[in-house]
Short mmCIF file of C-alpha atoms in Angstrom, two decimals:
data_model
loop_
_atom_site.label_atom_id
_atom_site.label_comp_id
_atom_site.label_asym_id
_atom_site.label_seq_id
_atom_site.Cartn_x
_atom_site.Cartn_y
_atom_site.Cartn_z
CA MET J 1 -34.84 5.10 56.19
CA PRO J 2 -30.73 5.92 54.97
CA LYS J 3 -30.79 8.57 52.24
CA LYS J 4 -29.59 7.09 48.90
CA ARG J 5 -26.59 8.58 47.64
CA ARG J 6 -27.09 11.24 45.46
CA SER J 7 -23.25 11.99 44.68
CA GLY J 8 -21.63 11.98 41.06
CA ALA J 9 -17.48 12.44 40.07
CA ALA J 10 -15.66 12.03 37.31
CA GLY J 11 -15.41 7.86 36.22
CA GLY J 12 -12.61 5.87 34.98
CA GLY J 13 -9.90 7.72 37.18
CA ALA J 14 -10.66 11.32 35.59
CA ARG J 15 -10.77 14.17 38.25
CA SER J 16 -13.19 16.84 38.18
CA GLY J 17 -13.16 20.60 38.64
CA GLY J 18 -12.69 22.30 41.83
CA GLY J 19 -13.58 25.51 42.87
CA ARG J 20 -12.66 27.66 46.25
CA SER J 21 -15.07 25.93 49.22
CA GLY J 22 -16.56 27.80 52.36
CA GLY J 23 -13.10 27.63 53.80
CA GLY J 24 -9.46 29.05 52.95
CA ALA J 25 -6.67 26.79 51.90
CA GLY J 26 -4.99 27.63 54.87
CA ARG J 27 -7.69 26.82 57.58
CA ALA J 28 -6.69 24.28 60.17
CA GLY J 29 -10.05 23.31 61.18
CA ALA J 30 -10.26 20.35 63.37
CA GLY J 31 -6.80 18.91 64.28
CA GLY J 32 -4.88 22.31 64.26
CA ALA J 33 -1.41 22.28 63.00
CA ALA J 34 -1.55 18.67 62.15
CA VAL J 35 -4.06 19.35 59.70
CA THR J 36 -2.24 22.37 58.51
CA ALA J 37 1.03 20.45 57.64
CA THR J 38 -1.02 17.72 55.97
CA LEU J 39 -2.64 20.31 53.28
CA LEU J 40 0.59 21.71 52.90
CA GLN J 41 1.94 18.50 52.30
CA PHE J 42 -1.08 17.51 50.10
CA GLY J 43 -0.38 20.69 47.99
CA ARG J 44 3.10 19.96 46.90
CA TRP J 45 2.13 16.26 46.31
CA TYR J 46 -1.02 17.76 43.82
CA GLN J 47 1.29 20.25 42.01
CA ARG J 48 3.99 17.23 41.46
CA HIS J 49 0.57 15.04 40.05
CA LEU J 50 -0.50 17.65 37.49
CA ASP J 51 2.99 18.17 36.47
CA GLU J 52 3.72 14.76 36.01
CA THR J 53 0.12 13.75 34.37
CA GLY J 54 0.62 17.19 32.09
CA SER J 55 -2.71 18.36 33.74
CA ALA J 56 -1.22 21.47 35.16
CA HIS J 57 -3.29 23.93 32.52
CA ASP J 58 -6.39 21.65 32.09
CA GLY J 59 -9.19 23.89 33.05
CA GLY J 60 -11.26 20.78 34.21
CA HIS J 61 -8.83 20.07 37.02
CA ALA J 62 -9.18 22.12 40.44
CA SER J 63 -5.74 24.34 41.12
CA GLY J 64 -4.29 23.76 44.32
CA ASP J 65 -5.51 26.19 46.20
CA ASP J 66 -8.99 25.14 45.31
CA ILE J 67 -8.73 21.19 46.24
CA ARG J 68 -6.71 22.42 49.30
CA ALA J 69 -9.61 24.90 50.20
CA MET J 70 -12.02 21.92 49.87
CA LEU J 71 -9.95 19.40 51.64
CA ALA J 72 -9.75 22.06 54.59
CA THR J 73 -13.62 22.01 54.44
CA LEU J 74 -13.83 18.60 54.31
CA PHE J 75 -11.27 18.18 57.71
CA GLU J 76 -13.61 20.29 59.18
CA VAL J 77 -16.62 18.68 58.54
CA SER J 78 -15.01 15.34 59.46
CA GLY J 79 -13.85 16.55 62.76
CA GLY J 80 -10.03 15.74 61.81
CA ARG J 81 -10.92 11.71 61.20
CA LEU J 82 -10.15 12.35 57.24
CA ARG J 83 -6.28 12.18 58.47
CA SER J 84 -6.86 8.66 58.03
CA PRO J 85 -9.18 8.03 55.42
CA ARG J 86 -10.75 4.81 56.39
CA ALA J 87 -13.68 3.53 54.59
CA GLU J 88 -16.11 4.25 57.76
CA VAL J 89 -14.78 7.94 58.26
CA LEU J 90 -15.70 8.53 54.62
CA GLU J 91 -19.06 6.86 54.49
CA THR J 92 -19.72 9.06 57.72
CA LEU J 93 -18.36 12.20 55.59
CA LEU J 94 -20.22 11.57 52.61
CA ASP J 95 -23.41 11.33 54.82
CA ARG J 96 -22.78 14.82 56.35
CA VAL J 97 -21.79 16.38 52.96
CA GLU J 98 -25.25 15.22 51.63
CA ASP J 99 -26.71 16.95 54.63
CA ASP J 100 -25.09 20.35 54.13
CA ASP J 101 -26.96 22.36 51.80
CA GLY J 102 -23.89 24.20 50.60
CA LEU J 103 -21.79 21.11 49.84
CA TRP J 104 -23.73 18.55 48.17
CA PRO J 105 -24.63 20.27 45.23
CA ARG J 106 -20.68 20.50 45.04
CA MET J 107 -20.46 16.68 45.37
CA PRO J 108 -18.05 16.20 42.04
CA GLU J 109 -15.49 18.40 43.84
CA VAL J 110 -16.08 16.76 47.03
CA LEU J 111 -15.11 13.31 45.66
CA ASP J 112 -12.26 14.69 43.42
CA ALA J 113 -10.69 16.20 46.60
CA LEU J 114 -11.38 12.85 48.28
CA GLU J 115 -9.99 10.42 45.63
CA HIS J 116 -6.71 12.87 45.27
CA TYR J 117 -6.35 13.07 48.92
CA LEU J 118 -6.56 9.04 49.07
CA ASP J 119 -3.91 8.47 46.56
CA PHE J 120 -1.88 10.85 48.57
CA ALA J 121 -2.20 9.43 52.16
CA VAL J 122 -0.90 5.97 50.46
CA GLU J 123 1.73 6.87 48.20
CA SER J 124 3.03 9.61 51.13
CA GLY J 125 2.60 7.09 53.83
CA SER J 126 0.72 9.76 55.51
CA TRP J 127 -1.61 6.95 56.22
CA ASP J 128 -0.43 3.63 57.35
CA ALA J 129 -3.22 0.97 56.00
CA SER J 130 -3.37 -2.27 54.99
CA ASP J 131 -4.30 -3.25 51.43
CA ASP J 132 -7.94 -4.40 52.47
CA GLU J 133 -8.51 -0.88 54.44
CA ILE J 134 -7.09 1.05 50.95
CA ASP J 135 -9.69 -1.23 48.83
CA ALA J 136 -12.39 -0.70 51.04
CA SER J 137 -11.93 3.42 51.12
CA ASP J 138 -11.54 3.07 47.24
CA GLU J 139 -14.65 1.19 47.02
CA VAL J 140 -16.73 3.59 49.23
CA LEU J 141 -15.82 6.61 46.67
CA ALA J 142 -16.04 4.26 43.62
CA LEU J 143 -19.73 3.70 44.84
CA ALA J 144 -20.19 7.28 45.37
CA SER J 145 -19.36 8.23 42.33
CA GLU J 146 -21.37 5.49 40.38
CA SER J 147 -24.44 5.55 42.02
CA GLY J 148 -24.77 9.31 41.36
CA GLY J 149 -24.14 9.00 37.64
CA GLY J 150 -21.56 11.47 37.10
CA MET J 151 -21.38 15.64 37.88
CA LEU J 152 -24.46 16.37 35.40
CA VAL J 153 -26.56 14.06 37.33
CA THR J 154 -25.76 16.00 40.68
CA LEU J 155 -26.54 19.25 38.82
CA ILE J 156 -29.97 17.69 37.37
CA GLU J 157 -30.84 16.67 41.11
CA ALA J 158 -30.03 19.98 42.44
CA MET J 159 -33.14 21.28 40.61
CA ASP J 160 -35.34 19.87 43.28
CA ASP J 161 -34.18 22.70 45.42
CA VAL J 162 -35.08 25.47 42.77
CA ASP J 163 -38.01 27.44 44.58
CA ASP J 164 -41.53 27.67 42.72
CA VAL J 165 -42.25 31.19 41.43
CA GLU J 166 -45.30 32.64 42.22
CA PRO J 167 -47.47 32.84 39.18
CA ALA J 168 -47.71 36.86 39.30
CA ASN J 169 -43.82 36.38 38.28
CA GLU J 170 -43.72 33.43 36.10
CA ARG J 171 -46.48 34.69 33.78
CA PRO J 172 -45.19 37.76 32.97
CA ALA J 173 -41.74 35.81 32.43
CA LEU J 174 -43.21 33.31 29.92
CA GLN J 175 -44.93 35.85 28.01
CA GLY J 176 -41.56 37.79 27.64
CA PHE J 177 -39.76 34.67 26.51
CA ALA J 178 -42.01 34.61 22.99
CA ALA J 179 -39.58 31.81 21.49
CA GLY J 180 -41.21 29.75 24.34
CA GLY J 181 -44.71 30.17 23.40
CA GLY J 182 -45.71 31.73 26.49
CA THR J 183 -45.72 28.25 27.85
CA ALA J 184 -44.08 26.21 30.12
CA GLU J 185 -44.57 23.28 27.93
CA GLY J 186 -43.29 25.45 25.19
CA VAL J 187 -39.90 26.19 26.95
CA ALA J 188 -39.41 22.55 27.38
CA ASP J 189 -40.34 22.11 23.52
CA TYR J 190 -38.10 24.86 22.44
CA ILE J 191 -34.82 23.70 24.34
CA ASP J 192 -35.39 19.97 23.47
CA ALA J 193 -35.55 21.37 19.67
CA ALA J 194 -32.02 23.06 20.06
CA LEU J 195 -30.57 19.99 21.60
CA ALA J 196 -31.99 17.44 18.81
CA GLU J 197 -29.68 19.19 16.71
CA VAL J 198 -26.45 18.79 18.43
CA THR J 199 -23.93 15.97 19.87
CA ASP J 200 -24.50 14.36 23.04
CA LEU J 201 -22.03 16.12 24.45
CA ALA J 202 -22.73 19.31 23.33
CA ALA J 203 -26.33 18.36 24.71
CA GLU J 204 -25.12 17.60 28.33
CA ARG J 205 -23.14 20.36 28.38
CA VAL J 206 -25.82 23.01 27.95
CA LEU J 207 -28.26 21.00 30.26
CA GLY J 208 -25.60 21.18 33.31
CA LEU J 209 -25.33 25.10 32.16
CA LEU J 210 -28.77 25.61 32.15
CA CYS J 211 -29.14 23.69 35.80
CA VAL J 212 -26.35 26.60 36.93
CA ALA J 213 -28.69 29.05 35.17
CA ALA J 214 -31.60 27.87 37.17
CA LEU J 215 -30.30 27.75 40.36
CA PRO J 216 -27.23 30.26 40.44
CA GLU J 217 -25.94 29.02 43.74
CA LEU J 218 -24.61 25.82 42.04
CA LEU J 219 -20.64 26.09 41.53
CA PRO J 220 -20.52 29.53 42.68
CA GLY J 221 -17.40 31.58 41.05
CA ARG J 222 -17.54 29.43 37.79
CA SER J 223 -17.50 30.94 34.37
CA THR J 224 -19.23 28.95 31.70
CA GLU J 225 -16.14 28.07 30.11
CA ARG J 226 -14.89 26.61 33.34
CA ILE J 227 -18.30 24.69 33.96
CA VAL J 228 -17.87 23.27 30.34
CA ALA J 229 -14.71 22.22 31.42
CA MET J 230 -15.66 20.33 34.58
CA LEU J 231 -18.67 18.72 32.97
CA ASP J 232 -15.91 17.58 29.85
CA VAL J 233 -13.62 15.82 32.37
CA ALA J 234 -16.38 14.13 34.52
CA VAL J 235 -17.61 11.98 31.25
CA GLY J 236 -14.06 11.52 30.34
CA ALA J 237 -14.39 13.37 26.98
CA GLY J 238 -11.64 13.36 24.79
CA GLU J 239 -9.95 16.12 22.99
CA ALA J 240 -11.31 15.22 19.39
CA GLU J 241 -14.85 14.91 21.14
CA ARG J 242 -14.48 18.23 23.12
CA HIS J 243 -13.63 19.67 19.68
CA ASP J 244 -16.57 18.63 17.62
CA ALA J 245 -19.05 19.89 20.30
CA ASP J 246 -17.65 23.45 20.75
CA ALA J 247 -19.04 25.20 17.66
CA ALA J 248 -22.57 23.56 18.45
CA THR J 249 -22.20 24.49 21.83
CA HIS J 250 -21.70 28.00 21.47
CA ALA J 251 -24.51 28.21 18.97
CA VAL J 252 -27.01 26.86 21.19
CA LEU J 253 -26.32 29.09 24.00
CA GLU J 254 -25.91 32.12 21.70
CA ARG J 255 -29.17 31.10 20.51
CA PHE J 256 -30.61 30.79 23.92
CA GLU J 257 -28.98 34.61 24.97
CA ASN J 258 -30.40 35.94 21.52
CA ASP J 259 -34.12 34.63 22.58
CA GLY J 260 -33.76 35.88 25.87
CA LEU J 261 -33.75 32.64 28.00
CA LEU J 262 -30.26 32.77 29.52
CA ARG J 263 -28.47 36.24 30.21
CA ALA J 264 -24.75 36.38 30.78
CA SER J 265 -23.58 37.92 34.52
CA ALA J 266 -20.04 39.11 34.98
CA LEU J 267 -18.17 37.03 37.85
CA PRO J 268 -17.08 39.71 40.70
CA GLY J 269 -13.24 40.58 40.29
CA SER J 270 -13.21 38.69 36.84
CA ASP J 271 -13.68 39.42 33.44
CA GLU J 272 -15.44 35.95 33.02
CA GLN J 273 -19.01 35.45 32.54
CA ARG J 274 -21.60 32.95 33.28
CA LEU J 275 -25.35 32.33 32.26
CA GLU J 276 -28.06 32.66 34.28
CA ALA J 277 -32.03 32.71 33.91
CA ALA J 278 -34.32 35.53 34.64
CA PRO J 279 -35.77 34.84 38.04
CA GLY J 280 -39.22 34.05 36.83
CA LEU J 281 -38.38 31.53 34.49
CA ARG J 282 -36.12 29.65 36.58
CA GLY J 283 -38.82 27.15 37.85
CA VAL J 284 -39.83 26.23 34.42
CA LEU J 285 -36.47 26.10 33.29
CA ALA J 286 -35.86 23.80 35.99
CA ASP J 287 -38.80 21.61 35.60
CA ALA J 288 -37.85 21.38 31.54
CA VAL J 289 -34.25 20.21 32.45
CA VAL J 290 -35.62 17.38 34.63
CA GLU J 291 -37.89 16.24 31.72
CA ILE J 292 -35.45 16.49 28.77
CA ALA J 293 -32.52 14.76 30.72
CA ASP J 294 -35.19 12.03 31.80
CA ALA J 295 -36.25 11.74 28.25
CA ARG J 296 -32.49 11.47 27.07
CA GLY J 297 -32.19 8.35 29.35
CA LEU J 298 -29.26 10.54 31.35
CA LEU J 299 -30.72 10.05 34.95
CA PRO J 300 -30.12 6.87 36.82
CA ASP J 301 -33.18 4.69 37.69
CA ALA J 302 -34.74 5.16 40.81
CA ASN J 303 -34.95 1.75 41.75
CA PRO J 304 -31.02 0.49 42.49
CA HIS J 305 -32.06 -2.95 42.16
CA ALA J 306 -31.43 -5.55 39.44
CA PRO J 307 -34.67 -6.90 37.65
CA GLY J 308 -35.89 -10.30 39.34
CA THR J 309 -34.26 -9.07 42.67
CA GLY J 310 -36.63 -9.77 45.79
CA LEU J 311 -36.94 -8.07 48.69
CA ALA J 312 -37.38 -10.01 51.75
CA VAL J 313 -39.64 -7.97 54.61
CA THR J 314 -41.26 -8.14 58.23
CA ALA J 315 -44.22 -6.02 58.72
CA THR J 316 -45.40 -5.50 62.12
CA VAL J 317 -48.50 -4.15 63.44
CA VAL J 318 -46.91 -1.11 65.77
CA ALA J 319 -50.11 0.58 66.56
CA PRO J 320 -51.96 -0.17 68.47
CA GLU J 321 -49.47 -1.89 70.42
CA ALA J 322 -49.01 -5.24 71.20
CA THR J 323 -51.20 -6.82 73.07
CA ALA J 324 -50.42 -9.61 75.92
CA GLU J 325 -50.37 -12.26 72.95
CA GLY J 326 -47.44 -10.32 71.41
CA ALA J 327 -46.83 -8.28 68.36
CA VAL J 328 -48.53 -9.21 65.33
CA TRP J 329 -46.58 -9.37 62.21
CA ARG J 330 -45.72 -11.42 58.53
CA ARG J 331 -42.72 -11.78 56.91
CA LEU J 332 -43.22 -11.27 53.13
CA VAL J 333 -41.15 -11.51 50.32
CA PHE J 334 -41.89 -8.80 47.17
CA ALA J 335 -40.49 -8.10 43.74
CA ALA J 336 -38.45 -5.01 44.00
CA ASP J 337 -40.19 -3.70 41.23
CA THR J 338 -43.83 -3.95 42.79
CA ASP J 339 -45.42 -0.70 43.16
CA LEU J 340 -46.77 0.51 46.32
CA GLY J 341 -50.05 0.00 45.03
CA GLY J 342 -49.30 -3.93 45.11
CA VAL J 343 -47.77 -3.89 48.35
CA HIS J 344 -50.80 -2.27 49.89
CA LEU J 345 -52.93 -5.15 48.56
CA ALA J 346 -50.95 -7.85 49.86
CA LEU J 347 -50.94 -6.36 53.08
CA GLN J 348 -54.39 -6.36 53.10
CA LEU J 349 -54.75 -9.67 52.15
CA ALA J 350 -51.98 -10.96 54.31
CA PHE J 351 -53.44 -9.52 57.50
CA GLU J 352 -56.83 -10.45 56.55
CA TRP J 353 -58.49 -6.87 56.31
CA ASP J 354 -60.86 -5.81 54.25
CA ASP J 355 -59.99 -2.57 52.25
CA GLU J 356 -62.66 -0.75 53.12
CA HIS J 357 -60.79 2.40 54.93
CA PRO J 358 -57.96 5.42 53.59
CA HIS J 359 -54.52 4.09 53.36
CA ARG J 360 -51.24 5.78 52.91
CA PHE J 361 -47.58 5.21 52.79
CA ARG J 362 -45.02 7.23 55.11
CA VAL J 363 -40.98 7.28 55.09
CA GLU J 364 -40.90 8.81 58.75
CA GLU J 365 -37.41 9.90 58.52
CA THR J 366 -38.21 11.96 55.58
CA ASP J 367 -41.63 12.39 55.82
CA GLU J 368 -42.53 11.65 52.29
CA LEU J 369 -46.18 10.65 51.57
CA PHE J 370 -47.70 8.22 49.35
CA LEU J 371 -51.54 8.19 48.51
CA SER J 372 -53.74 6.02 46.33
CA VAL J 373 -54.83 8.05 43.15
CA GLY J 374 -56.25 7.29 39.99
CA VAL J 375 -58.25 4.09 38.32
CA LEU J 376 -57.17 0.65 39.23
CA GLY J 377 -58.70 -2.38 37.17
CA GLY J 378 -61.77 0.11 36.26
CA GLU J 379 -62.55 0.81 39.90
CA SER J 380 -62.15 4.50 41.26
CA ARG J 381 -59.50 4.72 43.76
CA SER J 382 -59.65 7.38 46.54
CA TRP J 383 -56.88 8.23 48.98
CA GLY J 384 -57.50 5.36 50.86
CA GLY J 385 -59.56 2.39 50.06
CA ALA J 386 -60.56 0.72 47.22
CA SER J 387 -63.85 2.99 46.37
CA GLY J 388 -65.41 6.60 47.19
CA VAL J 389 -64.15 10.15 45.85
CA ASP J 390 -63.42 10.54 42.82
CA PRO J 391 -59.94 11.22 42.63
CA SER J 392 -60.03 12.46 38.94
CA ALA J 393 -58.06 15.40 39.98
CA VAL J 394 -54.53 14.61 41.02
CA ASP J 395 -53.58 18.18 42.09
CA ASP J 396 -55.90 17.77 44.89
CA LEU J 397 -52.91 15.46 46.36
CA PRO J 398 -51.54 17.14 49.62
CA GLU J 399 -48.37 18.93 49.44
CA GLY J 400 -45.39 16.56 48.70
CA ALA J 401 -47.60 13.63 48.48
CA GLU J 402 -47.17 11.41 45.39
CA ASP J 403 -49.14 8.61 43.65
CA GLU J 404 -48.47 4.94 45.47
CA LEU J 405 -48.63 3.45 41.84
CA GLU J 406 -45.98 5.35 40.68
CA VAL J 407 -43.54 4.34 43.25
CA GLN J 408 -41.87 0.90 43.46
CA LEU J 409 -41.28 -0.76 46.88
CA GLY J 410 -37.19 -1.21 46.01
CA GLU J 411 -36.90 2.87 45.61
CA LEU J 412 -37.77 3.09 49.42
CA LEU J 413 -36.31 -0.27 50.83
CA VAL J 414 -32.59 -0.22 49.32
CA GLU J 415 -30.62 -1.46 52.18
CA PRO J 416 -31.48 -4.22 55.28
CA GLY J 417 -32.79 -2.05 57.73
CA ASP J 418 -34.69 0.47 55.74
CA GLU J 419 -38.15 0.91 56.91
CA LEU J 420 -41.59 2.17 55.34
CA ASP J 421 -44.60 2.59 57.34
CA TYR J 422 -47.93 1.69 56.13
CA GLU J 423 -51.06 3.58 57.77
CA TYR J 424 -54.64 2.01 57.76
CA ASP J 425 -57.38 4.54 59.01
CA GLY J 426 -60.34 3.04 59.44
CA ASP J 427 -63.28 4.18 61.80
CA ALA J 428 -62.62 2.88 65.17
CA ASP J 429 -66.60 2.22 65.48
CA SER J 430 -66.99 0.73 61.96
CA GLY J 431 -66.78 -2.79 63.28
CA SER J 432 -63.76 -3.53 60.95
CA GLY J 433 -62.18 -6.42 63.23
CA GLY J 434 -59.95 -3.85 65.07
CA SER J 435 -58.34 -2.88 61.83
CA ALA J 436 -59.10 1.05 62.37
CA GLY J 437 -56.25 3.09 63.10
CA VAL J 438 -53.70 0.43 62.39
CA ARG J 439 -49.85 1.40 61.47
CA VAL J 440 -47.61 -1.28 60.10
CA ARG J 441 -43.87 -0.66 60.04
CA ILE J 442 -42.30 -2.70 56.85
CA ARG J 443 -38.67 -3.01 57.48
CA LEU J 444 -36.05 -4.72 54.57
CA GLU J 445 -34.56 -7.81 56.46
CA GLU J 446 -32.71 -9.15 53.12
CA VAL J 447 -32.04 -8.51 49.50
CA LEU J 448 -32.35 -11.52 47.83
CA GLU J 449 -30.48 -12.45 44.36
CA PRO J 450 -32.76 -12.30 41.23
CA ASP J 451 -34.43 -15.44 40.64
CA ALA J 452 -36.95 -15.92 37.67
CA ALA J 453 -38.44 -19.22 38.75
CA LEU J 454 -39.50 -17.06 42.11
CA VAL J 455 -43.16 -16.23 41.78
CA LEU J 456 -43.94 -13.10 44.46
CA PRO J 457 -45.37 -11.94 46.57
CA ARG J 458 -45.02 -14.97 48.97
CA CYS J 459 -45.74 -14.82 52.98
CA VAL J 460 -42.95 -17.02 54.64
CA ALA J 461 -43.20 -16.65 58.43
CA SER J 462 -46.16 -14.90 60.77
CA SER J 463 -46.85 -14.60 64.19
CA GLY J 464 -49.83 -16.44 65.83
CA ASP J 465 -51.22 -19.95 65.22
CA GLN J 466 -52.50 -19.51 61.67
CA PRO J 467 -50.38 -21.74 59.50
CA VAL J 468 -48.13 -20.02 57.01
CA GLU J 469 -49.09 -21.87 54.24
CA GLU J 470 -53.09 -20.62 54.60
CA ILE J 471 -51.51 -17.20 54.86
CA ASP J 472 -49.43 -17.39 51.64
CA GLY J 473 -52.62 -18.95 50.19
CA LEU J 474 -54.60 -15.37 50.63
CA LEU J 475 -52.19 -13.73 48.04
CA THR J 476 -52.48 -16.14 45.53
CA PRO J 477 -54.49 -13.82 43.73
CA LEU J 478 -51.52 -11.42 43.41
CA ARG J 479 -49.14 -14.01 42.08
CA LEU J 480 -51.38 -14.34 39.03
CA ARG J 481 -51.65 -10.86 38.01
#
């Protein structure tokens, strides 16, 4: 299944800040002298752009050297194809950036560089493109910016990369932070209380800085002041709004330093500083940031589909392999907000199985695993079927597994072609009608426009001789819930 875009950049034409990328500003990369010449031409154009817009001394905008360094890296990643920034080139490049552990946390800078480069390529005539081609490239960058929700969201999503801290190291760090009461919950409450007293912009600034403090690899070489400026530009904050947030931002950060949550660290070869958390507190801090950001509504909805959207899927039995009679499949339509527990029940009914064996959902490409835990309808549900082991301890889930009731189908199936596996592992000798050891491939065929009159789930086609109306009738109980 393709990854969902995790990018973010300045909206409304604002350009987020830059920084020195892995390559130098003069690095030719793929394409050699031609790329070097393009970068030099871009550098002159960019300086004129800063002068004309009065942004030359705006701390939230990349310097000429910084943005050329980023472009040099992107030319290399694209294999030189970026000289013609067509939509398909940009899509491939952004996918590669997402897969690069060093680049994807810097997605705001990547998009900033690409947006300016696209403007340069069109204005200078270095890319001879039609209006439709230019619009398509613009759309790729706009979608990348909008889908991630901006620079702050990108930083918060990077909290997934913060390593867990061993209890032997985390415990003394928590005890040493007296203001947090010695617990992870206390740390989150302490931060939340501090942010409750400030403006939204000040709170978002602090959350962004806490992300960097929890994962110092983010935005390397950027001072606290520079990161704040980048965050301001990314949200399009005006001068008055920035001024109103300055005192509160400073007061909260000073409090965090005095209480021992953060500590200042000097940037090499510079008089500037940035804030970092003690290693023992970084895991707790990352969790607190995500929790607070989610409570404040700062994170995008995990399900990108609009309410009422239908997902037309084909569910095909791929293991055991098809017999001489051919593959066994069902064409089903689900509401995008159906949780995986509901999908499980629909599959059991549509294939006329007995729901007596363990089941799980798996995304093969990412190896994400979703299991059944908790209580549904007053009936104890084990990791597998509808009854059995008492699942009261969610902590007993295999590492990385999630509760299927907490995940919606639309989170995993976003675009046609996306796939999800359903595994139903019964005892081969149980006499369960051949349902043991079954694997079903669920493939998204079409995203349907929201329709309030459509009651789901439905079965609209199937293999075999059984009338579709009969199979669809088996799903009636799910439409009455």
